[in-house]
Short mmCIF file of N, CA and C in Angstrom, two decimals:
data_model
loop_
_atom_site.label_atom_id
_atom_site.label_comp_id
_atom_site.label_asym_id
_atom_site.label_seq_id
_atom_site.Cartn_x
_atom_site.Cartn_y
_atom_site.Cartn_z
N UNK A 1 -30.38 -9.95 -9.37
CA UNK A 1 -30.66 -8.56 -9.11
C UNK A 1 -30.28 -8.22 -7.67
N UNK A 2 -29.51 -7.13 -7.65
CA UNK A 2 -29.24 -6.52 -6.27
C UNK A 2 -30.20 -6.26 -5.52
N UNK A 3 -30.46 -6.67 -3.65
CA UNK A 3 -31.22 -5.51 -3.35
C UNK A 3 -31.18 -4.39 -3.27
N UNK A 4 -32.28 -3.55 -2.99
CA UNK A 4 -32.21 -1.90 -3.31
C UNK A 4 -31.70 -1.38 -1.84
N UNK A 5 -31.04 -0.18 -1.58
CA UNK A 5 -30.20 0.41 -0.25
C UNK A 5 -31.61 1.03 0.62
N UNK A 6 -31.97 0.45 1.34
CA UNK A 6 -32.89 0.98 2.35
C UNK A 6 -32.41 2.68 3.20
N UNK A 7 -33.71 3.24 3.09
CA UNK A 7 -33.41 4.61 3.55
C UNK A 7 -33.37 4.35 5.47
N UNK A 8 -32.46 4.22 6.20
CA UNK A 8 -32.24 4.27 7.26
C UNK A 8 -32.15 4.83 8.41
N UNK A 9 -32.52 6.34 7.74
CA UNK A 9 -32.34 7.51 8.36
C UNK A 9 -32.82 7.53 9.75
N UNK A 10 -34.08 7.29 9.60
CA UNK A 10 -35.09 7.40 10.75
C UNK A 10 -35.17 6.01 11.68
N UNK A 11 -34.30 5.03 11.26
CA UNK A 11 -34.38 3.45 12.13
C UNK A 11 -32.86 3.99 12.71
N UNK A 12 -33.25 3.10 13.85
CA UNK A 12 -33.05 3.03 15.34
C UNK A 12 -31.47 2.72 15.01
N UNK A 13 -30.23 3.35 15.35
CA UNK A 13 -28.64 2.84 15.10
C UNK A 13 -28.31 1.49 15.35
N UNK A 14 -28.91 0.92 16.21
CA UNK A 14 -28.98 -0.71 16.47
C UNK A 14 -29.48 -1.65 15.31
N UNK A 15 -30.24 -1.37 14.99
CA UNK A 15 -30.82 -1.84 14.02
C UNK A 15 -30.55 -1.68 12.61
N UNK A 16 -30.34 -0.07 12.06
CA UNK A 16 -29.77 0.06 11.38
C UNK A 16 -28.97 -0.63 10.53
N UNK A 17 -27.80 -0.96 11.64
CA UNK A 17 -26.11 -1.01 11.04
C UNK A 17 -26.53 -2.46 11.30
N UNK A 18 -27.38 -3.38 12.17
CA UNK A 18 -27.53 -4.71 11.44
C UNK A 18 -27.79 -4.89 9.96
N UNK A 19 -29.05 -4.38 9.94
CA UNK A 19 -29.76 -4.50 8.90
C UNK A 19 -28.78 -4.02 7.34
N UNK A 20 -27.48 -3.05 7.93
CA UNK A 20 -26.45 -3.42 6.76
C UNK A 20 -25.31 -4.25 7.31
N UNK A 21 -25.27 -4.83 8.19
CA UNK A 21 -24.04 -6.25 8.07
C UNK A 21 -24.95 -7.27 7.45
N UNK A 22 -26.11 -7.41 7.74
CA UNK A 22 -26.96 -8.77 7.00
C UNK A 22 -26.67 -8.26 5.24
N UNK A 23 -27.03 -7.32 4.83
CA UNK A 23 -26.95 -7.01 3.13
C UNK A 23 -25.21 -6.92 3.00
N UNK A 24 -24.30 -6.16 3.59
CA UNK A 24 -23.37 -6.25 3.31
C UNK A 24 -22.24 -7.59 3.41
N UNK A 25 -22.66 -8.77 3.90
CA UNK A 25 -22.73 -10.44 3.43
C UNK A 25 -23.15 -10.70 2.80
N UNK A 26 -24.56 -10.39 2.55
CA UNK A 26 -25.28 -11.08 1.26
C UNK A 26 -24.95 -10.51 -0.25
N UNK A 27 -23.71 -8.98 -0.06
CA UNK A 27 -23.32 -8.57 -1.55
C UNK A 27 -22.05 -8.96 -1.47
N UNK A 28 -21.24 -9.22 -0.68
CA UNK A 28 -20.16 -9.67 -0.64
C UNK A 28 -19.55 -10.91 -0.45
N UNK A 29 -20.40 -11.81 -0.11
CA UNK A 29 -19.95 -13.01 -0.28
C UNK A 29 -19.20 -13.69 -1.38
N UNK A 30 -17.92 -14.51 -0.99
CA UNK A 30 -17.05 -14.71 -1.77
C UNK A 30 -16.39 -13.59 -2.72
N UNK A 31 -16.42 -12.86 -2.41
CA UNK A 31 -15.54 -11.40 -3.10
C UNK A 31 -14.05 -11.72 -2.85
N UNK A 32 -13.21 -11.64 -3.64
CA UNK A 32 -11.54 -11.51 -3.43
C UNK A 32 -11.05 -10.10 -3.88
N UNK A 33 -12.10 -8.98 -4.38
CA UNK A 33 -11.61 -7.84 -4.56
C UNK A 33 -12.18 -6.88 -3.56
N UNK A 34 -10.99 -6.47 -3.14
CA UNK A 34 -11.33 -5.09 -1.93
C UNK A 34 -11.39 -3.70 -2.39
N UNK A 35 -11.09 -3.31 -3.64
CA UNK A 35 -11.93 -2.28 -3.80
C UNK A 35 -13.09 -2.56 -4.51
N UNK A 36 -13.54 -3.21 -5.05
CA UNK A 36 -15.08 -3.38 -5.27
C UNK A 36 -15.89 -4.03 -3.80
N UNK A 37 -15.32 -4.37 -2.65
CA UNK A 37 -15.69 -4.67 -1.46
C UNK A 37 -16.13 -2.53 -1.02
N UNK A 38 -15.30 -2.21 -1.08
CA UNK A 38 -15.06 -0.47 -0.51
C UNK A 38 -16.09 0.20 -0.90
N UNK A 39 -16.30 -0.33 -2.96
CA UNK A 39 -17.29 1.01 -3.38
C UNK A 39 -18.31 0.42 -3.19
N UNK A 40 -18.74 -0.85 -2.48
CA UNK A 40 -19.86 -1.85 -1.90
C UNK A 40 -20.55 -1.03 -0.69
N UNK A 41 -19.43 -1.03 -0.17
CA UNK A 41 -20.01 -0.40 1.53
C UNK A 41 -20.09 1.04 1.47
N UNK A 42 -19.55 1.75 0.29
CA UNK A 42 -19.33 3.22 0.25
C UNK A 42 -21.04 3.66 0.01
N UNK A 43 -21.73 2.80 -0.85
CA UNK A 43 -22.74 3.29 -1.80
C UNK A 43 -23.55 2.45 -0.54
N UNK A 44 -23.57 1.28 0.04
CA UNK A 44 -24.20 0.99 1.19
C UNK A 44 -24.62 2.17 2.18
N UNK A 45 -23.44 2.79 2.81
CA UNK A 45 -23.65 3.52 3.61
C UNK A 45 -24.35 5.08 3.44
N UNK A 46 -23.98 5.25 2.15
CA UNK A 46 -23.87 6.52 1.21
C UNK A 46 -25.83 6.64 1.60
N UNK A 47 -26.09 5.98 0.63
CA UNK A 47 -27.53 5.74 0.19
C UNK A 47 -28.42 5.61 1.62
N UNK A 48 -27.87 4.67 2.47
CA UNK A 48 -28.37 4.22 3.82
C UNK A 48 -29.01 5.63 4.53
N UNK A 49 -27.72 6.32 4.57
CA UNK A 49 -28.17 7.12 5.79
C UNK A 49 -27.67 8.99 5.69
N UNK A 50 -27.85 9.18 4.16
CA UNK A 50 -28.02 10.40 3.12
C UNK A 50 -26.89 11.30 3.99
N UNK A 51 -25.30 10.69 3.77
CA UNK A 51 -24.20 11.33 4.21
C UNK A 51 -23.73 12.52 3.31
N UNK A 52 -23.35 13.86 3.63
CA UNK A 52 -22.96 13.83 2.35
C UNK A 52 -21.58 13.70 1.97
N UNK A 53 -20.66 12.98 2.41
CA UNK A 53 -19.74 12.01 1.66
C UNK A 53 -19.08 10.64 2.68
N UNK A 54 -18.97 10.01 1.84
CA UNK A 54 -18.67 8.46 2.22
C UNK A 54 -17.93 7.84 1.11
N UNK A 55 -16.59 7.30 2.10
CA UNK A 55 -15.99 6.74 1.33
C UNK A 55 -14.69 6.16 1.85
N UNK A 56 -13.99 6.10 1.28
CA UNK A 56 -12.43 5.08 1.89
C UNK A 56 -10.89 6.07 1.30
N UNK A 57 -10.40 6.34 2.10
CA UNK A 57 -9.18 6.81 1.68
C UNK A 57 -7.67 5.26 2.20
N UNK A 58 -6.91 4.57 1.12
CA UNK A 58 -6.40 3.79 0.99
C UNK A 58 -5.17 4.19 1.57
N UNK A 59 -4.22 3.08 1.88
CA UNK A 59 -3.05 3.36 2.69
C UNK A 59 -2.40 2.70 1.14
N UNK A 60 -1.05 3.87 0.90
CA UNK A 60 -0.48 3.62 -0.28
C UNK A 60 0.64 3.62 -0.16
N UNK A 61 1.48 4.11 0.66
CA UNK A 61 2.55 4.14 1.46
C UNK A 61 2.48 3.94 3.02
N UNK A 62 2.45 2.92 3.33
CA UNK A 62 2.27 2.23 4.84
C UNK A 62 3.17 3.68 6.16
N UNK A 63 2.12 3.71 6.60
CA UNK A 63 2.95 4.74 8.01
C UNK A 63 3.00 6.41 7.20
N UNK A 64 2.90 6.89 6.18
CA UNK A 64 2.63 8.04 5.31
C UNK A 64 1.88 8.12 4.77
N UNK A 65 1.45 7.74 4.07
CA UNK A 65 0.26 8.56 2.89
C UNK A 65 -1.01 7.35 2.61
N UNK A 66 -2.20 8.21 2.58
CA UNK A 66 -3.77 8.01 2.27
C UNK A 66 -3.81 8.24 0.93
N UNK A 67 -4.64 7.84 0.01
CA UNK A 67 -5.22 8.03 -1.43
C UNK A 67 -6.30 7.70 -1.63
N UNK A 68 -7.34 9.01 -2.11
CA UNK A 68 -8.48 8.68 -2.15
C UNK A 68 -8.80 7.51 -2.86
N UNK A 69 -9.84 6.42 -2.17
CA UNK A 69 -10.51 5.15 -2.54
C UNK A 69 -11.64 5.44 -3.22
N UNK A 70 -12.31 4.50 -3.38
CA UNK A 70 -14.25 4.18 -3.87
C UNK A 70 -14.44 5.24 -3.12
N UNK A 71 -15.48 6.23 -3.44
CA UNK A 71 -16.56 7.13 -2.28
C UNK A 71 -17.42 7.67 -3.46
N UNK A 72 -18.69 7.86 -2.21
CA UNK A 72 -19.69 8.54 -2.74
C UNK A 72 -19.97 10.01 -2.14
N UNK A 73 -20.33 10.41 -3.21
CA UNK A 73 -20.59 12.52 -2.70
C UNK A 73 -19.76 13.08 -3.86
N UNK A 74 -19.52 14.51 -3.15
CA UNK A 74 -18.70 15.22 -3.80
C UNK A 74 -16.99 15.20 -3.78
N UNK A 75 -16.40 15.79 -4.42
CA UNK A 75 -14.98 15.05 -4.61
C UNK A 75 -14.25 15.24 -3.19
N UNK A 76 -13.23 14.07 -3.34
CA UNK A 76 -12.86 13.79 -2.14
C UNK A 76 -11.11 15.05 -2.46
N UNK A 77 -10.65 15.05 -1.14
CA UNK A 77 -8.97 15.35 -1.51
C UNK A 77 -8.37 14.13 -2.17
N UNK A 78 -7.37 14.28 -2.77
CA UNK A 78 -6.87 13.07 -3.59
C UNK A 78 -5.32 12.47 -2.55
N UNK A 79 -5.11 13.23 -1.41
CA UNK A 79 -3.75 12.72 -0.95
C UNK A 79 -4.12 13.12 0.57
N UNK A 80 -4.00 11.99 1.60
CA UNK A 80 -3.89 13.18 2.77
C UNK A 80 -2.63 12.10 3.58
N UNK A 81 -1.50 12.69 3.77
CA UNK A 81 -0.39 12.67 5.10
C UNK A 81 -0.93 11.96 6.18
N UNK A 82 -0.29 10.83 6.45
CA UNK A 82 -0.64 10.09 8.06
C UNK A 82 -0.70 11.24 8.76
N UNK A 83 -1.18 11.58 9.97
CA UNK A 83 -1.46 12.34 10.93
C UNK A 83 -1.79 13.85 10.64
N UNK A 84 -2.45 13.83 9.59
CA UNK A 84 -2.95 15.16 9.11
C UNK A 84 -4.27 15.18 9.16
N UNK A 85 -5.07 16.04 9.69
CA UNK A 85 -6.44 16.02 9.97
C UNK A 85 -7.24 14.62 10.68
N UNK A 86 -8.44 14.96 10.36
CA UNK A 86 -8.62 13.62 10.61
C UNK A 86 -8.52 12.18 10.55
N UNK A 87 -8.34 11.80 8.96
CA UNK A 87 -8.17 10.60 8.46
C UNK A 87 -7.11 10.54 9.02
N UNK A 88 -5.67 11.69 8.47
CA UNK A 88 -4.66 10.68 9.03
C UNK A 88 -4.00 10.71 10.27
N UNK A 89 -4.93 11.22 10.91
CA UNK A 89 -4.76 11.01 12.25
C UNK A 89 -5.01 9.59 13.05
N UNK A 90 -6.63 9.60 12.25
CA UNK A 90 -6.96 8.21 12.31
C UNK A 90 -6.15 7.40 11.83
N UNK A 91 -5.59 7.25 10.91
CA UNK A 91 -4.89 6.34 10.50
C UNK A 91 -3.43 6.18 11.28
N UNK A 92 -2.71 7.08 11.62
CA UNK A 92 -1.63 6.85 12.50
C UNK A 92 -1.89 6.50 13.76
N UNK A 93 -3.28 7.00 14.15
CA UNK A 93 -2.81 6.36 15.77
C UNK A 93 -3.91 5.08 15.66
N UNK A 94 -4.35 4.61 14.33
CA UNK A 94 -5.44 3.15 14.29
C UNK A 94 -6.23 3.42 15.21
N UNK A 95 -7.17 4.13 15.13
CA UNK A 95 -8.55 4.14 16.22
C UNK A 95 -9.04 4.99 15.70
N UNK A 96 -10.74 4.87 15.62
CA UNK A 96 -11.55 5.55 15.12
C UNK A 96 -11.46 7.42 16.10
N UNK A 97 -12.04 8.07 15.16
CA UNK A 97 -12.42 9.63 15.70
C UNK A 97 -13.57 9.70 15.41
N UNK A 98 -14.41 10.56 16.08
CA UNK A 98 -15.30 10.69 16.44
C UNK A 98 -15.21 12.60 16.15
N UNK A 99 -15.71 12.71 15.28
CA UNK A 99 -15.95 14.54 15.44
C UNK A 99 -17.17 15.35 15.63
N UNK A 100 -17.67 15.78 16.44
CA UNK A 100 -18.75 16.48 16.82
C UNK A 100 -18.86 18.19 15.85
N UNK A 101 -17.86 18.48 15.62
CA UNK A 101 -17.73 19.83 14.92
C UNK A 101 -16.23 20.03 14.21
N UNK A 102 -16.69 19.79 13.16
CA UNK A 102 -14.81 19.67 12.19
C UNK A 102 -13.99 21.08 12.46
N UNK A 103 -14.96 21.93 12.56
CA UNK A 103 -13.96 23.31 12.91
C UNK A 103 -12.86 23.33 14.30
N UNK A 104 -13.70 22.53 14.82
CA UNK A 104 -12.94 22.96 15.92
C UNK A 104 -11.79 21.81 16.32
N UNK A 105 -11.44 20.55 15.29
CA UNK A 105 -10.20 20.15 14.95
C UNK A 105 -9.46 20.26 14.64
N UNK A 106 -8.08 20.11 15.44
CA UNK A 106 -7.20 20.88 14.88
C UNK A 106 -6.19 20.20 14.09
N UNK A 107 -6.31 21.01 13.05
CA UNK A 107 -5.64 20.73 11.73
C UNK A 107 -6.90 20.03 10.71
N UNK A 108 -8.09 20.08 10.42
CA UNK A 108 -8.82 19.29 9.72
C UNK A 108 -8.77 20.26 8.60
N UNK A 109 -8.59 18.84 7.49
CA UNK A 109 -8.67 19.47 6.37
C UNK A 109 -9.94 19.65 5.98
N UNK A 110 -10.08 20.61 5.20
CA UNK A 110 -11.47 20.87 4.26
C UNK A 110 -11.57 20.67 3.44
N UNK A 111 -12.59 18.83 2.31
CA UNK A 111 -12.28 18.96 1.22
C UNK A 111 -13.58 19.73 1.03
N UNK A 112 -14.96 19.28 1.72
CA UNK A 112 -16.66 19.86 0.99
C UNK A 112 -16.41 20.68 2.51
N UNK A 113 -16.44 22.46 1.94
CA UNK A 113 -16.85 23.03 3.14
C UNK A 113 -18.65 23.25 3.78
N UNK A 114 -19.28 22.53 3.27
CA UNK A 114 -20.66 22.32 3.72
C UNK A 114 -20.23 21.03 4.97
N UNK A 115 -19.18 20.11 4.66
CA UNK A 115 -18.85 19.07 6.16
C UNK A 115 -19.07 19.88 7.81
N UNK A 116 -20.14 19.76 8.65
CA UNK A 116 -19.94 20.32 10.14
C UNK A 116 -19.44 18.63 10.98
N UNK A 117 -19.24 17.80 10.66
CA UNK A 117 -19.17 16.53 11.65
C UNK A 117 -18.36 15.82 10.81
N UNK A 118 -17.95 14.60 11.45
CA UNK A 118 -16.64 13.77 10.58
C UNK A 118 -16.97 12.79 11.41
N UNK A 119 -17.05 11.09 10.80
CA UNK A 119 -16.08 10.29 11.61
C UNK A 119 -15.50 9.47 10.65
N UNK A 120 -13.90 8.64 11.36
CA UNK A 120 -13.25 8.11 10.71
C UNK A 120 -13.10 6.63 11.49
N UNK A 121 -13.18 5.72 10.81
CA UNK A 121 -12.59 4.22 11.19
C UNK A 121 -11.64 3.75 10.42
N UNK A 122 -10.14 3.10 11.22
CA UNK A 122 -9.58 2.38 10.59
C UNK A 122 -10.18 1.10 9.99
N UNK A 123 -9.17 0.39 8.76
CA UNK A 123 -9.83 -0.83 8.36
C UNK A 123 -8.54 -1.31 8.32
N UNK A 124 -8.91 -2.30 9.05
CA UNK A 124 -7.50 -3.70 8.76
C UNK A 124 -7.26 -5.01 8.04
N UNK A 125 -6.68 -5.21 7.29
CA UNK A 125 -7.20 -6.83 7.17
C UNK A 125 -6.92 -8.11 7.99
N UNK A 126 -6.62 -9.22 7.25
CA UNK A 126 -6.66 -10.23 8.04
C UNK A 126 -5.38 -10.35 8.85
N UNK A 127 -4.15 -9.86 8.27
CA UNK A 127 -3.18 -9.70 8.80
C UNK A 127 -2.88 -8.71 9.78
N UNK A 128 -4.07 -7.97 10.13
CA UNK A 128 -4.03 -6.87 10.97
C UNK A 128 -3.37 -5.74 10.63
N UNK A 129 -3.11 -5.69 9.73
CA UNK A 129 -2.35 -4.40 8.72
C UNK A 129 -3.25 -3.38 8.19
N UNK A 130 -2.81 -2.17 8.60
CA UNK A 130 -3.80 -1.12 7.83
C UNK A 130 -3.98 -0.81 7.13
N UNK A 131 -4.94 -1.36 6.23
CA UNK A 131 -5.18 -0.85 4.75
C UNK A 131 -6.07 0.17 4.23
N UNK A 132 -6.57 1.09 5.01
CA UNK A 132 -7.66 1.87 4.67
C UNK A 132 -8.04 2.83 5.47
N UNK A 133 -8.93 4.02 5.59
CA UNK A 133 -9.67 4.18 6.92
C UNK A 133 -11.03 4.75 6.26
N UNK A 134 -12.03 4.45 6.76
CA UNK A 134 -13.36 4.46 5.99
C UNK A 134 -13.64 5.90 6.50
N UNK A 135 -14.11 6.80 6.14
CA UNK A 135 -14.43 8.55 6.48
C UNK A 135 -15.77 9.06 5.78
N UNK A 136 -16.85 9.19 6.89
CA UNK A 136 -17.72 10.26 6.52
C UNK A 136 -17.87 11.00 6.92
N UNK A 137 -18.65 12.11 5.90
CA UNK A 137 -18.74 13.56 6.47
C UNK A 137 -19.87 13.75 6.58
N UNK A 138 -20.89 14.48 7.72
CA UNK A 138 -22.05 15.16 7.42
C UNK A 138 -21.97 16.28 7.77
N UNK A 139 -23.27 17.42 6.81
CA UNK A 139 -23.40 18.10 6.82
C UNK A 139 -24.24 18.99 7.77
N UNK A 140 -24.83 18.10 9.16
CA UNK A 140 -24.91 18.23 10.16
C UNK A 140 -24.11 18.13 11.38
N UNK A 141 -23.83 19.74 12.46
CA UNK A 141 -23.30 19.61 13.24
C UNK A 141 -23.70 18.11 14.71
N UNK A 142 -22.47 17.49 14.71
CA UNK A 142 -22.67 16.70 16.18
C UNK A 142 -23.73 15.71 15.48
N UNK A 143 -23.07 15.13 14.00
CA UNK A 143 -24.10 13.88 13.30
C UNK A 143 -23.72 12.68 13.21
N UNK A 144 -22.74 12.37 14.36
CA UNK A 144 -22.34 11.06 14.43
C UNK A 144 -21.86 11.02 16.16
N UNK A 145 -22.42 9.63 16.29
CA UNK A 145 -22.21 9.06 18.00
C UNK A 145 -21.37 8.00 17.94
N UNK A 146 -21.45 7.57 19.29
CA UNK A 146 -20.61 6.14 19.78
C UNK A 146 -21.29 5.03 19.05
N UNK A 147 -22.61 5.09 18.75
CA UNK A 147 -23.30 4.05 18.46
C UNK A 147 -23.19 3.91 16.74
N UNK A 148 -22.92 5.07 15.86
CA UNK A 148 -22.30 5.08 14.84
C UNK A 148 -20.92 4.15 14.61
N UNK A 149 -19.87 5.04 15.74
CA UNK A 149 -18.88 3.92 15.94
C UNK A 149 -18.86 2.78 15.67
N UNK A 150 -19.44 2.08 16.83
CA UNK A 150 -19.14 1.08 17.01
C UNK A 150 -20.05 0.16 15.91
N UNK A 151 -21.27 0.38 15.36
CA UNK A 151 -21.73 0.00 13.72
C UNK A 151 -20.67 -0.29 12.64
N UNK A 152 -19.86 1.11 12.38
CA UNK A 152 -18.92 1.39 11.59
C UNK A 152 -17.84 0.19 12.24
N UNK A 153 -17.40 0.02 12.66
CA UNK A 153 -16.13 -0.41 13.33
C UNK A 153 -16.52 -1.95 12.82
N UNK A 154 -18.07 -2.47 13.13
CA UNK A 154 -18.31 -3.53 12.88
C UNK A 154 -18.56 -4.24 11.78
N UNK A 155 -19.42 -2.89 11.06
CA UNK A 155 -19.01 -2.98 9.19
C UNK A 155 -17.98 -3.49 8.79
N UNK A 156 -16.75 -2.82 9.54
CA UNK A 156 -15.51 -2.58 9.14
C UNK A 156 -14.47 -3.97 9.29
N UNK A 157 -15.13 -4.43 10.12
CA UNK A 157 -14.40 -5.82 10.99
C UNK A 157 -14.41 -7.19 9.34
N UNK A 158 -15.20 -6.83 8.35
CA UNK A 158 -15.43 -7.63 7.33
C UNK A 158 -14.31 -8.13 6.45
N UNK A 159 -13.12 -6.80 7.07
CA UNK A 159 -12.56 -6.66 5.84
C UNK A 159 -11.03 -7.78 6.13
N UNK A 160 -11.21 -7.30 7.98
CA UNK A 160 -10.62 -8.87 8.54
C UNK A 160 -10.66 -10.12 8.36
N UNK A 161 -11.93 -10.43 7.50
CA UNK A 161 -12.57 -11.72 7.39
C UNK A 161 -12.17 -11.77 6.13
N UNK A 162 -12.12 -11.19 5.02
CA UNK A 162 -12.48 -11.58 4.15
C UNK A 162 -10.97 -12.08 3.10
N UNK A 163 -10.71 -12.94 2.41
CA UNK A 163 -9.49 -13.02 1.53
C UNK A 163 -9.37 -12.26 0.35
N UNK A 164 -8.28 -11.32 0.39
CA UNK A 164 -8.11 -10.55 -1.29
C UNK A 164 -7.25 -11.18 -2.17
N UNK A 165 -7.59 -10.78 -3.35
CA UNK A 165 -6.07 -11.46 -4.22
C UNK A 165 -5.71 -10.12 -4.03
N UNK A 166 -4.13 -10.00 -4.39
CA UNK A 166 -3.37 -8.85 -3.81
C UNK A 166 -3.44 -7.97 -5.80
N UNK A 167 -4.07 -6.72 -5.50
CA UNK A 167 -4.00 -5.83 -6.24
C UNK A 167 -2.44 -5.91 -7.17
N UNK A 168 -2.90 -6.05 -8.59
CA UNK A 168 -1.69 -6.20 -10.08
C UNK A 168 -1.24 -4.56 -9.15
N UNK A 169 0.22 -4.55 -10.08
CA UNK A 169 0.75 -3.29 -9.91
C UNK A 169 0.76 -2.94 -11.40
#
């Protein structure tokens, strides 16, 4: 039996985002599939800390194009362009964003217009290649910090570690 996703809301960001690297080892151990690794941490984070969307947009064409991954919420866009809004912004220049107010980014797309905040982390794997960039939205303005970041980033560092068999075509 799985454990159940602890409501996190109100614990301390330090603590927090431990308290999901300890569960997010203990559900992933020995995993060789990375999208059941994705909708792992999607519904981790989802549930954790009542986003309203979380999830992974996939690199499907290396250096161009995102495709929506695993996520939880309401529907995601299904395609977004390297350096278009946030994700693929994030994703072209590989470094997390940090958004305090999505309006006032320029060029952010709108998939849930209830989103006031965004952040995005790249995900790499072991080869240091970009395979992903993990993106949530809340529906609170200025609802994500540095200390989010760098949680996320560290979540994220798993995916470095971990061995996939390479996705059938």
């Amino acid at each position: 039996m799985e454990p159940a996703i602890p409501d996190l809301r109100n614990t301390p960001k330090a603590e927090a985002y431990a308290a999901l690297r300890d569960m997010q080892a203990l559900l992933l151990e020995g995993s060789t599939d990375v999208i059941a690794d994705m909708a792992t941490v999607s519904a981790l984070l989802h549930h954790a800390f009542g986003h309203l969307w979380t999830g992974f947009y996939r690199v499907v064409e290396p250096e161009r194009l995102l495709r929506v991954g695993p996520y939880q919420g309401s529907l995601g866009c299904l395609e977004i362009a390297f350096g278009r809004g946030v994700c693929g912004t994030a994703a072209s220049e590989k470094r997390s964003i940090v958004v305090a107010d999505v309006h006032e980014f320029p060029g952010h797309i709108t998939c849930d217009p209830r989103s006031q905040s965004e952040i995005v982390v790249p995900v790499f794997d072991a080869r240091d290649r970009l395979i992903a960039v993990l993106d949530i939205d809340s529906a609170i303005h200025n609802g994500f910090t540095e200390d989010d970041r760098d949680g996320l980033e560290s979540l994220m560092a798993w995916f470095r570690r971990a061995s996939y068999v390479p996705l059938s075509a």
